[in-house]
Amino acid sequence: MDDDIALDPQFAERFKREARPPCQLYLISPDRYDPGFPEQLKAALGAGPVAAFQLRLKGVEDVEILRAGAALKPILAAYDVAFILNDRADLAKELGADGVHLGQSDGSVAEARSLLGHDAQIGVTCHDSRHFAMEGTEAGADYVAFGAFYPTATKETTHRPDPSILSWWTTISEIPCVAIGGITPENAAPLVAAGADFLAVCGAVWAHPQGPAAGVKAFQGILEQTS
Ligand SMILES: Cc1ncc(COP(=O)(O)OP(=O)(O)O)c(N)n1
Ligand SMILES: Cc1nc(C(=O)O)sc1CCOP(=O)(O)O
Ligand SMILES: [Mg+2]
């Protein structure tokens, strides 16, 4: 008698999804800080569940990052949203942020960990690389980020992973995986189905024609399908 149990692939996919917490929203800030941004952030966070927020300012002085971080931190705390700073573990420490997101040239996970402590959330950019993901988590990262899954106007990107990299990750690791890059409510379903634990989104929320609250609400339907 054949002892192999053949799992219906659809059942296997659903089982895998249900074995992990539901997919959640991870907001990425615009790369320039507008004085009206705190109000936009409040509107976005009041519109629906958001797990994390990344302050990602580019080409600005440290003092501006510190000023923006200090203004946004109490808002994020009030909504119980994790505050992640992009690129800079040193400034994350100064701000008392919950964590830092590191690209492949933004310093090592080990250095960030020794600076920020073991409670900090440290994420790493992995592009379309399984190797980077394994290396990052072996070094102690708390999440891995794959992207850019779709074309994006927010940043120049050169990698275009297939959603199957998320499925592969979920079969080998319990460490959360983030999908990023051009994600909208209309194109997010394959990423959620493939096992993304978080959808990291910038343009689809902050540049939503009806404002950021409508942007967050628009993701609710797709995220609720996994909860
Ligand atoms: C969640 C998340 N994923 C990937 C990135 C990109 O990081 P990096 O490659 O360092 O590029 P910059 O964002 O610094 O331009 C990210 N920030 N967040
Ligand atoms: C910051 C960032 N990193 C990416 C990567 O592929 O690593 S894509 C990206 C931009 C995300 O913004 P949007 O949701 O507007 O596409
Ligand atoms: Mg970076």
Tab-separated table of N, CA and C in Angstrom, residues 52-182:
chain	number	residue	atom	x	y	z
A	52	ALA	N	2.552	48.421	10.911
A	52	ALA	CA	3.853	49.079	11.031
A	52	ALA	C	3.933	50.258	10.074
A	53	PHE	N	4.806	51.188	10.442
A	53	PHE	CA	5.043	52.384	9.626
A	53	PHE	C	6.548	52.571	9.519
A	54	GLN	N	7.016	52.795	8.319
A	54	GLN	CA	8.448	53.064	8.116
A	54	GLN	C	8.650	54.508	7.678
A	55	LEU	N	9.470	55.233	8.450
A	55	LEU	CA	9.849	56.592	8.043
A	55	LEU	C	11.017	56.453	7.068
A	56	ARG	N	10.735	56.804	5.811
A	56	ARG	CA	11.735	56.632	4.743
A	56	ARG	C	11.923	57.973	4.031
A	57	LEU	N	12.755	58.819	4.651
A	57	LEU	CA	13.076	60.107	4.034
A	57	LEU	C	14.396	59.945	3.315
A	58	LYS	N	14.500	60.525	2.126
A	58	LYS	CA	15.702	60.352	1.320
A	58	LYS	C	16.315	61.709	0.979
A	59	GLY	N	17.632	61.771	1.015
A	59	GLY	CA	18.350	62.984	0.606
A	59	GLY	C	18.108	64.158	1.533
A	60	VAL	N	17.872	63.889	2.812
A	60	VAL	CA	17.655	64.977	3.768
A	60	VAL	C	18.675	64.863	4.896
A	61	GLU	N	18.864	65.966	5.606
A	61	GLU	CA	19.815	65.984	6.722
A	61	GLU	C	19.279	65.126	7.882
A	62	ASP	N	20.214	64.642	8.681
A	62	ASP	CA	19.821	63.840	9.856
A	62	ASP	C	18.826	64.588	10.742
A	63	VAL	N	19.065	65.908	10.894
A	63	VAL	CA	18.223	66.685	11.797
A	63	VAL	C	16.756	66.648	11.350
A	64	GLU	N	16.551	66.573	10.031
A	64	GLU	CA	15.172	66.526	9.530
A	64	GLU	C	14.524	65.165	9.838
A	65	ILE	N	15.330	64.116	9.725
A	65	ILE	CA	14.819	62.772	10.059
A	65	ILE	C	14.464	62.722	11.550
A	66	LEU	N	15.328	63.313	12.354
A	66	LEU	CA	15.076	63.296	13.808
A	66	LEU	C	13.840	64.106	14.163
A	67	ARG	N	13.703	65.251	13.495
A	67	ARG	CA	12.529	66.113	13.774
A	67	ARG	C	11.241	65.404	13.345
A	68	ALA	N	11.266	64.823	12.156
A	68	ALA	CA	10.074	64.124	11.657
A	68	ALA	C	9.759	62.921	12.553
A	69	GLY	N	10.798	62.160	12.894
A	69	GLY	CA	10.585	60.975	13.743
A	69	GLY	C	9.978	61.350	15.080
A	70	ALA	N	10.492	62.451	15.669
A	70	ALA	CA	9.981	62.873	16.986
A	70	ALA	C	8.520	63.308	16.885
A	71	ALA	N	8.133	63.917	15.761
A	71	ALA	CA	6.737	64.351	15.597
A	71	ALA	C	5.802	63.163	15.363
A	72	LEU	N	6.297	62.151	14.667
A	72	LEU	CA	5.419	61.026	14.293
A	72	LEU	C	5.328	59.945	15.373
A	73	LYS	N	6.359	59.843	16.177
A	73	LYS	CA	6.427	58.745	17.163
A	73	LYS	C	5.204	58.687	18.092
A	74	PRO	N	4.770	59.828	18.694
A	74	PRO	CA	3.596	59.716	19.576
A	74	PRO	C	2.312	59.345	18.829
A	75	ILE	N	2.219	59.732	17.575
A	75	ILE	CA	1.018	59.371	16.785
A	75	ILE	C	1.002	57.852	16.587
A	76	LEU	N	2.164	57.312	16.225
A	76	LEU	CA	2.246	55.865	15.996
A	76	LEU	C	1.960	55.102	17.293
A	77	ALA	N	2.488	55.630	18.396
A	77	ALA	CA	2.250	54.968	19.691
A	77	ALA	C	0.761	54.979	20.024
A	78	ALA	N	0.100	56.110	19.740
A	78	ALA	CA	-1.332	56.215	20.066
A	78	ALA	C	-2.159	55.192	19.285
A	79	TYR	N	-1.708	54.849	18.078
A	79	TYR	CA	-2.440	53.868	17.266
A	79	TYR	C	-1.845	52.463	17.388
A	80	ASP	N	-0.856	52.312	18.276
A	80	ASP	CA	-0.220	51.009	18.494
A	80	ASP	C	0.384	50.439	17.200
A	81	VAL	N	1.068	51.314	16.490
A	81	VAL	CA	1.695	50.936	15.216
A	81	VAL	C	3.212	50.963	15.404
A	82	ALA	N	3.899	49.906	14.989
A	82	ALA	CA	5.364	49.843	15.148
A	82	ALA	C	6.039	50.923	14.294
A	83	PHE	N	7.009	51.575	14.893
A	83	PHE	CA	7.728	52.664	14.223
A	83	PHE	C	9.102	52.136	13.772
A	84	ILE	N	9.244	51.989	12.473
A	84	ILE	CA	10.495	51.491	11.889
A	84	ILE	C	11.164	52.650	11.147
A	85	LEU	N	12.444	52.841	11.376
A	85	LEU	CA	13.184	53.865	10.636
A	85	LEU	C	13.952	53.191	9.505
A	86	ASN	N	13.940	53.811	8.347
A	86	ASN	CA	14.687	53.249	7.224
A	86	ASN	C	16.172	53.598	7.331
A	87	ASP	N	17.001	52.707	6.899
A	87	ASP	CA	18.441	52.935	6.619
A	87	ASP	C	19.358	53.102	7.823
A	88	ARG	N	18.905	53.742	8.921
A	88	ARG	CA	19.850	54.257	9.911
A	88	ARG	C	19.590	53.709	11.319
A	89	ALA	N	20.374	52.710	11.685
A	89	ALA	CA	20.235	52.158	13.042
A	89	ALA	C	20.606	53.193	14.093
A	90	ASP	N	21.602	54.049	13.779
A	90	ASP	CA	22.028	55.035	14.784
A	90	ASP	C	20.898	56.022	15.101
A	91	LEU	N	20.200	56.481	14.052
A	91	LEU	CA	19.102	57.429	14.292
A	91	LEU	C	17.875	56.728	14.898
A	92	ALA	N	17.710	55.453	14.561
A	92	ALA	CA	16.611	54.675	15.175
A	92	ALA	C	16.815	54.630	16.683
A	93	LYS	N	18.073	54.444	17.066
A	93	LYS	CA	18.403	54.407	18.505
A	93	LYS	C	18.103	55.766	19.143
A	94	GLU	N	18.545	56.829	18.470
A	94	GLU	CA	18.366	58.181	19.023
A	94	GLU	C	16.874	58.510	19.178
A	95	LEU	N	16.087	58.014	18.226
A	95	LEU	CA	14.648	58.305	18.266
A	95	LEU	C	13.874	57.376	19.200
A	96	GLY	N	14.504	56.284	19.599
A	96	GLY	CA	13.762	55.273	20.370
A	96	GLY	C	12.715	54.601	19.506
A	97	ALA	N	13.053	54.384	18.232
A	97	ALA	CA	12.123	53.705	17.320
A	97	ALA	C	12.037	52.228	17.687
A	98	ASP	N	10.999	51.560	17.148
A	98	ASP	CA	10.834	50.129	17.439
A	98	ASP	C	11.774	49.266	16.609
A	99	GLY	N	12.329	49.848	15.550
A	99	GLY	CA	13.224	49.032	14.735
A	99	GLY	C	13.779	49.803	13.564
A	100	VAL	N	14.494	49.068	12.722
A	100	VAL	CA	15.150	49.692	11.571
A	100	VAL	C	15.017	48.754	10.375
A	101	HIS	N	14.906	49.369	9.191
A	101	HIS	CA	14.940	48.568	7.970
A	101	HIS	C	16.272	48.795	7.267
A	102	LEU	N	16.982	47.701	6.998
A	102	LEU	CA	18.308	47.789	6.390
A	102	LEU	C	18.312	47.216	4.980
A	103	GLY	N	18.781	48.020	4.032
A	103	GLY	CA	19.046	47.506	2.688
A	103	GLY	C	20.384	46.806	2.689
A	104	GLN	N	20.747	46.267	1.531
A	104	GLN	CA	21.988	45.493	1.469
A	104	GLN	C	23.226	46.361	1.698
A	105	SER	N	23.094	47.698	1.580
A	105	SER	CA	24.263	48.564	1.840
A	105	SER	C	24.034	49.489	3.026
A	106	ASP	N	23.134	49.121	3.916
A	106	ASP	CA	22.787	50.011	5.037
A	106	ASP	C	23.376	49.564	6.368
A	107	GLY	N	24.398	48.713	6.329
A	107	GLY	CA	25.006	48.248	7.580
A	107	GLY	C	24.516	46.853	7.930
A	108	SER	N	25.204	46.240	8.884
A	108	SER	CA	24.909	44.831	9.174
A	108	SER	C	23.810	44.688	10.232
A	109	VAL	N	23.122	43.554	10.148
A	109	VAL	CA	22.098	43.225	11.146
A	109	VAL	C	22.759	43.115	12.525
A	110	ALA	N	23.944	42.538	12.557
A	110	ALA	CA	24.620	42.335	13.855
A	110	ALA	C	24.909	43.678	14.526
A	111	GLU	N	25.392	44.637	13.751
A	111	GLU	CA	25.682	45.965	14.339
A	111	GLU	C	24.399	46.629	14.828
A	112	ALA	N	23.356	46.541	13.994
A	112	ALA	CA	22.071	47.142	14.380
A	112	ALA	C	21.543	46.484	15.648
A	113	ARG	N	21.698	45.164	15.720
A	113	ARG	CA	21.196	44.446	16.893
A	113	ARG	C	21.939	44.875	18.146
A	114	SER	N	23.277	45.030	18.025
A	114	SER	CA	24.013	45.374	19.248
A	114	SER	C	23.688	46.806	19.673
A	115	LEU	N	23.350	47.645	18.707
A	115	LEU	CA	22.984	49.029	19.030
A	115	LEU	C	21.558	49.123	19.612
A	116	LEU	N	20.631	48.374	19.002
A	116	LEU	CA	19.199	48.569	19.323
A	116	LEU	C	18.651	47.567	20.346
A	117	GLY	N	19.378	46.476	20.553
A	117	GLY	CA	18.933	45.503	21.555
A	117	GLY	C	18.051	44.415	20.968
A	118	HIS	N	17.790	43.392	21.780
A	118	HIS	CA	17.121	42.225	21.194
A	118	HIS	C	15.629	42.405	20.969
A	119	ASP	N	15.018	43.452	21.547
A	119	ASP	CA	13.589	43.682	21.294
A	119	ASP	C	13.321	44.425	19.989
A	120	ALA	N	14.362	45.001	19.391
A	120	ALA	CA	14.160	45.810	18.173
A	120	ALA	C	13.746	44.920	17.005
A	121	GLN	N	12.915	45.491	16.145
A	121	GLN	CA	12.513	44.805	14.914
A	121	GLN	C	13.477	45.229	13.818
A	122	ILE	N	14.219	44.271	13.292
A	122	ILE	CA	15.190	44.584	12.237
A	122	ILE	C	14.788	43.844	10.967
A	123	GLY	N	14.576	44.634	9.915
A	123	GLY	CA	14.185	44.043	8.634
A	123	GLY	C	15.291	44.204	7.613
A	124	VAL	N	15.341	43.274	6.668
A	124	VAL	CA	16.360	43.370	5.613
A	124	VAL	C	15.733	43.257	4.227
A	125	THR	N	16.276	44.071	3.326
A	125	THR	CA	15.900	43.993	1.913
A	125	THR	C	16.564	42.779	1.290
A	126	CYS	N	15.767	41.977	0.578
A	126	CYS	CA	16.333	40.771	-0.047
A	126	CYS	C	16.138	40.752	-1.560
A	127	HIS	N	15.509	41.805	-2.121
A	127	HIS	CA	15.257	41.859	-3.569
A	127	HIS	C	14.553	40.568	-4.023
A	128	ASP	N	15.219	39.811	-4.929
A	128	ASP	CA	14.631	38.527	-5.370
A	128	ASP	C	15.541	37.377	-4.956
A	129	SER	N	16.281	37.579	-3.860
A	129	SER	CA	17.350	36.638	-3.516
A	129	SER	C	17.018	35.757	-2.306
A	130	ARG	N	16.966	34.455	-2.557
A	130	ARG	CA	16.773	33.501	-1.463
A	130	ARG	C	17.999	33.514	-0.550
A	131	HIS	N	19.138	33.700	-1.179
A	131	HIS	CA	20.397	33.730	-0.413
A	131	HIS	C	20.375	34.888	0.601
A	132	PHE	N	19.992	36.097	0.142
A	132	PHE	CA	19.947	37.247	1.062
A	132	PHE	C	18.978	36.978	2.219
A	133	ALA	N	17.878	36.320	1.904
A	133	ALA	CA	16.872	36.071	2.950
A	133	ALA	C	17.426	35.120	4.008
A	134	MET	N	18.094	34.076	3.554
A	134	MET	CA	18.647	33.111	4.536
A	134	MET	C	19.789	33.743	5.321
A	135	GLU	N	20.611	34.501	4.602
A	135	GLU	CA	21.738	35.173	5.264
A	135	GLU	C	21.219	36.173	6.304
A	136	GLY	N	20.194	36.938	5.930
A	136	GLY	CA	19.633	37.959	6.825
A	136	GLY	C	19.072	37.345	8.099
A	137	THR	N	18.334	36.268	7.941
A	137	THR	CA	17.726	35.680	9.149
A	137	THR	C	18.769	34.940	9.980
A	138	GLU	N	19.774	34.364	9.308
A	138	GLU	CA	20.863	33.745	10.084
A	138	GLU	C	21.587	34.796	10.916
A	139	ALA	N	21.623	36.037	10.394
A	139	ALA	CA	22.271	37.128	11.135
A	139	ALA	C	21.347	37.720	12.204
A	140	GLY	N	20.083	37.268	12.226
A	140	GLY	CA	19.186	37.703	13.299
A	140	GLY	C	18.091	38.671	12.877
A	141	ALA	N	17.839	38.812	11.580
A	141	ALA	CA	16.766	39.718	11.139
A	141	ALA	C	15.397	39.196	11.592
A	142	ASP	N	14.486	40.129	11.839
A	142	ASP	CA	13.134	39.776	12.295
A	142	ASP	C	12.147	39.647	11.141
A	143	TYR	N	12.476	40.224	9.999
A	143	TYR	CA	11.671	39.985	8.796
A	143	TYR	C	12.537	40.154	7.562
A	144	VAL	N	12.089	39.541	6.484
A	144	VAL	CA	12.779	39.694	5.202
A	144	VAL	C	11.811	40.358	4.226
A	145	ALA	N	12.336	41.219	3.362
A	145	ALA	CA	11.475	41.927	2.400
A	145	ALA	C	11.905	41.589	0.977
A	146	PHE	N	10.933	41.124	0.188
A	146	PHE	CA	11.184	40.823	-1.226
A	146	PHE	C	10.477	41.866	-2.090
A	147	GLY	N	11.104	42.250	-3.186
A	147	GLY	CA	10.488	43.205	-4.110
A	147	GLY	C	11.512	43.659	-5.144
A	148	ALA	N	11.110	44.431	-6.105
A	148	ALA	CA	9.799	45.020	-6.260
A	148	ALA	C	8.905	44.115	-7.118
A	149	PHE	N	7.748	43.734	-6.554
A	149	PHE	CA	6.878	42.807	-7.273
A	149	PHE	C	6.232	43.434	-8.505
A	150	TYR	N	6.027	44.749	-8.458
A	150	TYR	CA	5.375	45.432	-9.584
A	150	TYR	C	6.128	46.731	-9.865
A	151	PRO	N	5.923	47.307	-11.057
A	151	PRO	CA	6.560	48.593	-11.343
A	151	PRO	C	6.120	49.646	-10.323
A	152	THR	N	7.042	50.501	-9.942
A	152	THR	CA	6.722	51.532	-8.952
A	152	THR	C	7.341	52.865	-9.329
A	153	ALA	N	6.616	53.933	-9.030
A	153	ALA	CA	7.132	55.287	-9.278
A	153	ALA	C	7.860	55.814	-8.044
A	154	THR	N	7.828	55.080	-6.942
A	154	THR	CA	8.398	55.578	-5.685
A	154	THR	C	9.910	55.464	-5.660
A	155	LYS	N	10.444	54.485	-6.375
A	155	LYS	CA	11.882	54.222	-6.291
A	155	LYS	C	12.316	53.473	-7.545
A	156	GLU	N	13.534	53.734	-7.977
A	156	GLU	CA	14.069	52.960	-9.106
A	156	GLU	C	14.385	51.565	-8.620
A	157	THR	N	13.865	50.563	-9.295
A	157	THR	CA	14.131	49.190	-8.843
A	157	THR	C	14.664	48.371	-10.010
A	158	THR	N	15.450	47.357	-9.674
A	158	THR	CA	16.040	46.532	-10.735
A	158	THR	C	15.690	45.053	-10.587
A	159	HIS	N	15.031	44.708	-9.502
A	159	HIS	CA	14.690	43.298	-9.285
A	159	HIS	C	13.187	43.117	-9.373
A	160	ARG	N	12.762	41.978	-9.928
A	160	ARG	CA	11.322	41.704	-10.059
A	160	ARG	C	11.060	40.245	-9.676
A	161	PRO	N	10.959	39.961	-8.352
A	161	PRO	CA	10.731	38.571	-7.950
A	161	PRO	C	9.366	38.060	-8.399
A	162	ASP	N	9.263	36.747	-8.468
A	162	ASP	CA	7.972	36.115	-8.706
A	162	ASP	C	7.326	35.871	-7.337
A	163	PRO	N	5.991	35.964	-7.233
A	163	PRO	CA	5.354	35.714	-5.932
A	163	PRO	C	5.735	34.365	-5.316
A	164	SER	N	6.169	33.421	-6.140
A	164	SER	CA	6.514	32.096	-5.596
A	164	SER	C	7.675	32.163	-4.591
A	165	ILE	N	8.446	33.263	-4.615
A	165	ILE	CA	9.525	33.367	-3.623
A	165	ILE	C	8.928	33.488	-2.211
A	166	LEU	N	7.719	34.065	-2.137
A	166	LEU	CA	7.033	34.183	-0.838
A	166	LEU	C	6.569	32.800	-0.378
A	167	SER	N	6.032	32.022	-1.308
A	167	SER	CA	5.572	30.655	-0.956
A	167	SER	C	6.751	29.828	-0.489
A	168	TRP	N	7.845	29.944	-1.235
A	168	TRP	CA	9.052	29.187	-0.840
A	168	TRP	C	9.465	29.594	0.576
A	169	TRP	N	9.489	30.905	0.823
A	169	TRP	CA	9.938	31.368	2.142
A	169	TRP	C	9.057	30.796	3.256
A	170	THR	N	7.742	30.814	3.020
A	170	THR	CA	6.838	30.359	4.085
A	170	THR	C	6.956	28.863	4.342
A	171	THR	N	7.491	28.128	3.370
A	171	THR	CA	7.661	26.688	3.618
A	171	THR	C	8.960	26.400	4.365
A	172	ILE	N	9.917	27.349	4.317
A	172	ILE	CA	11.183	27.038	5.006
A	172	ILE	C	11.386	27.830	6.294
A	173	SER	N	10.579	28.878	6.520
A	173	SER	CA	10.848	29.738	7.681
A	173	SER	C	9.558	30.281	8.293
A	174	GLU	N	9.589	30.441	9.603
A	174	GLU	CA	8.451	31.079	10.285
A	174	GLU	C	8.670	32.576	10.409
A	175	ILE	N	9.846	33.043	10.032
A	175	ILE	CA	10.132	34.486	10.125
A	175	ILE	C	9.294	35.216	9.070
A	176	PRO	N	8.640	36.308	9.469
A	176	PRO	CA	7.724	36.979	8.537
A	176	PRO	C	8.407	37.480	7.265
A	177	CYS	N	7.637	37.455	6.176
A	177	CYS	CA	8.133	38.014	4.916
A	177	CYS	C	7.234	39.171	4.495
A	178	VAL	N	7.894	40.199	3.958
A	178	VAL	CA	7.220	41.413	3.506
A	178	VAL	C	7.300	41.461	1.985
A	179	ALA	N	6.185	41.811	1.352
A	179	ALA	CA	6.188	42.051	-0.098
A	179	ALA	C	6.132	43.555	-0.313
A	180	ILE	N	6.945	44.050	-1.258
A	180	ILE	CA	6.993	45.495	-1.508
A	180	ILE	C	7.157	45.758	-3.012
A	181	GLY	N	6.712	46.967	-3.400
A	181	GLY	CA	6.957	47.416	-4.760
A	181	GLY	C	5.720	47.467	-5.622
A	182	GLY	N	5.153	48.669	-5.760
A	182	GLY	CA	4.025	48.885	-6.668
A	182	GLY	C	2.749	48.172	-6.277
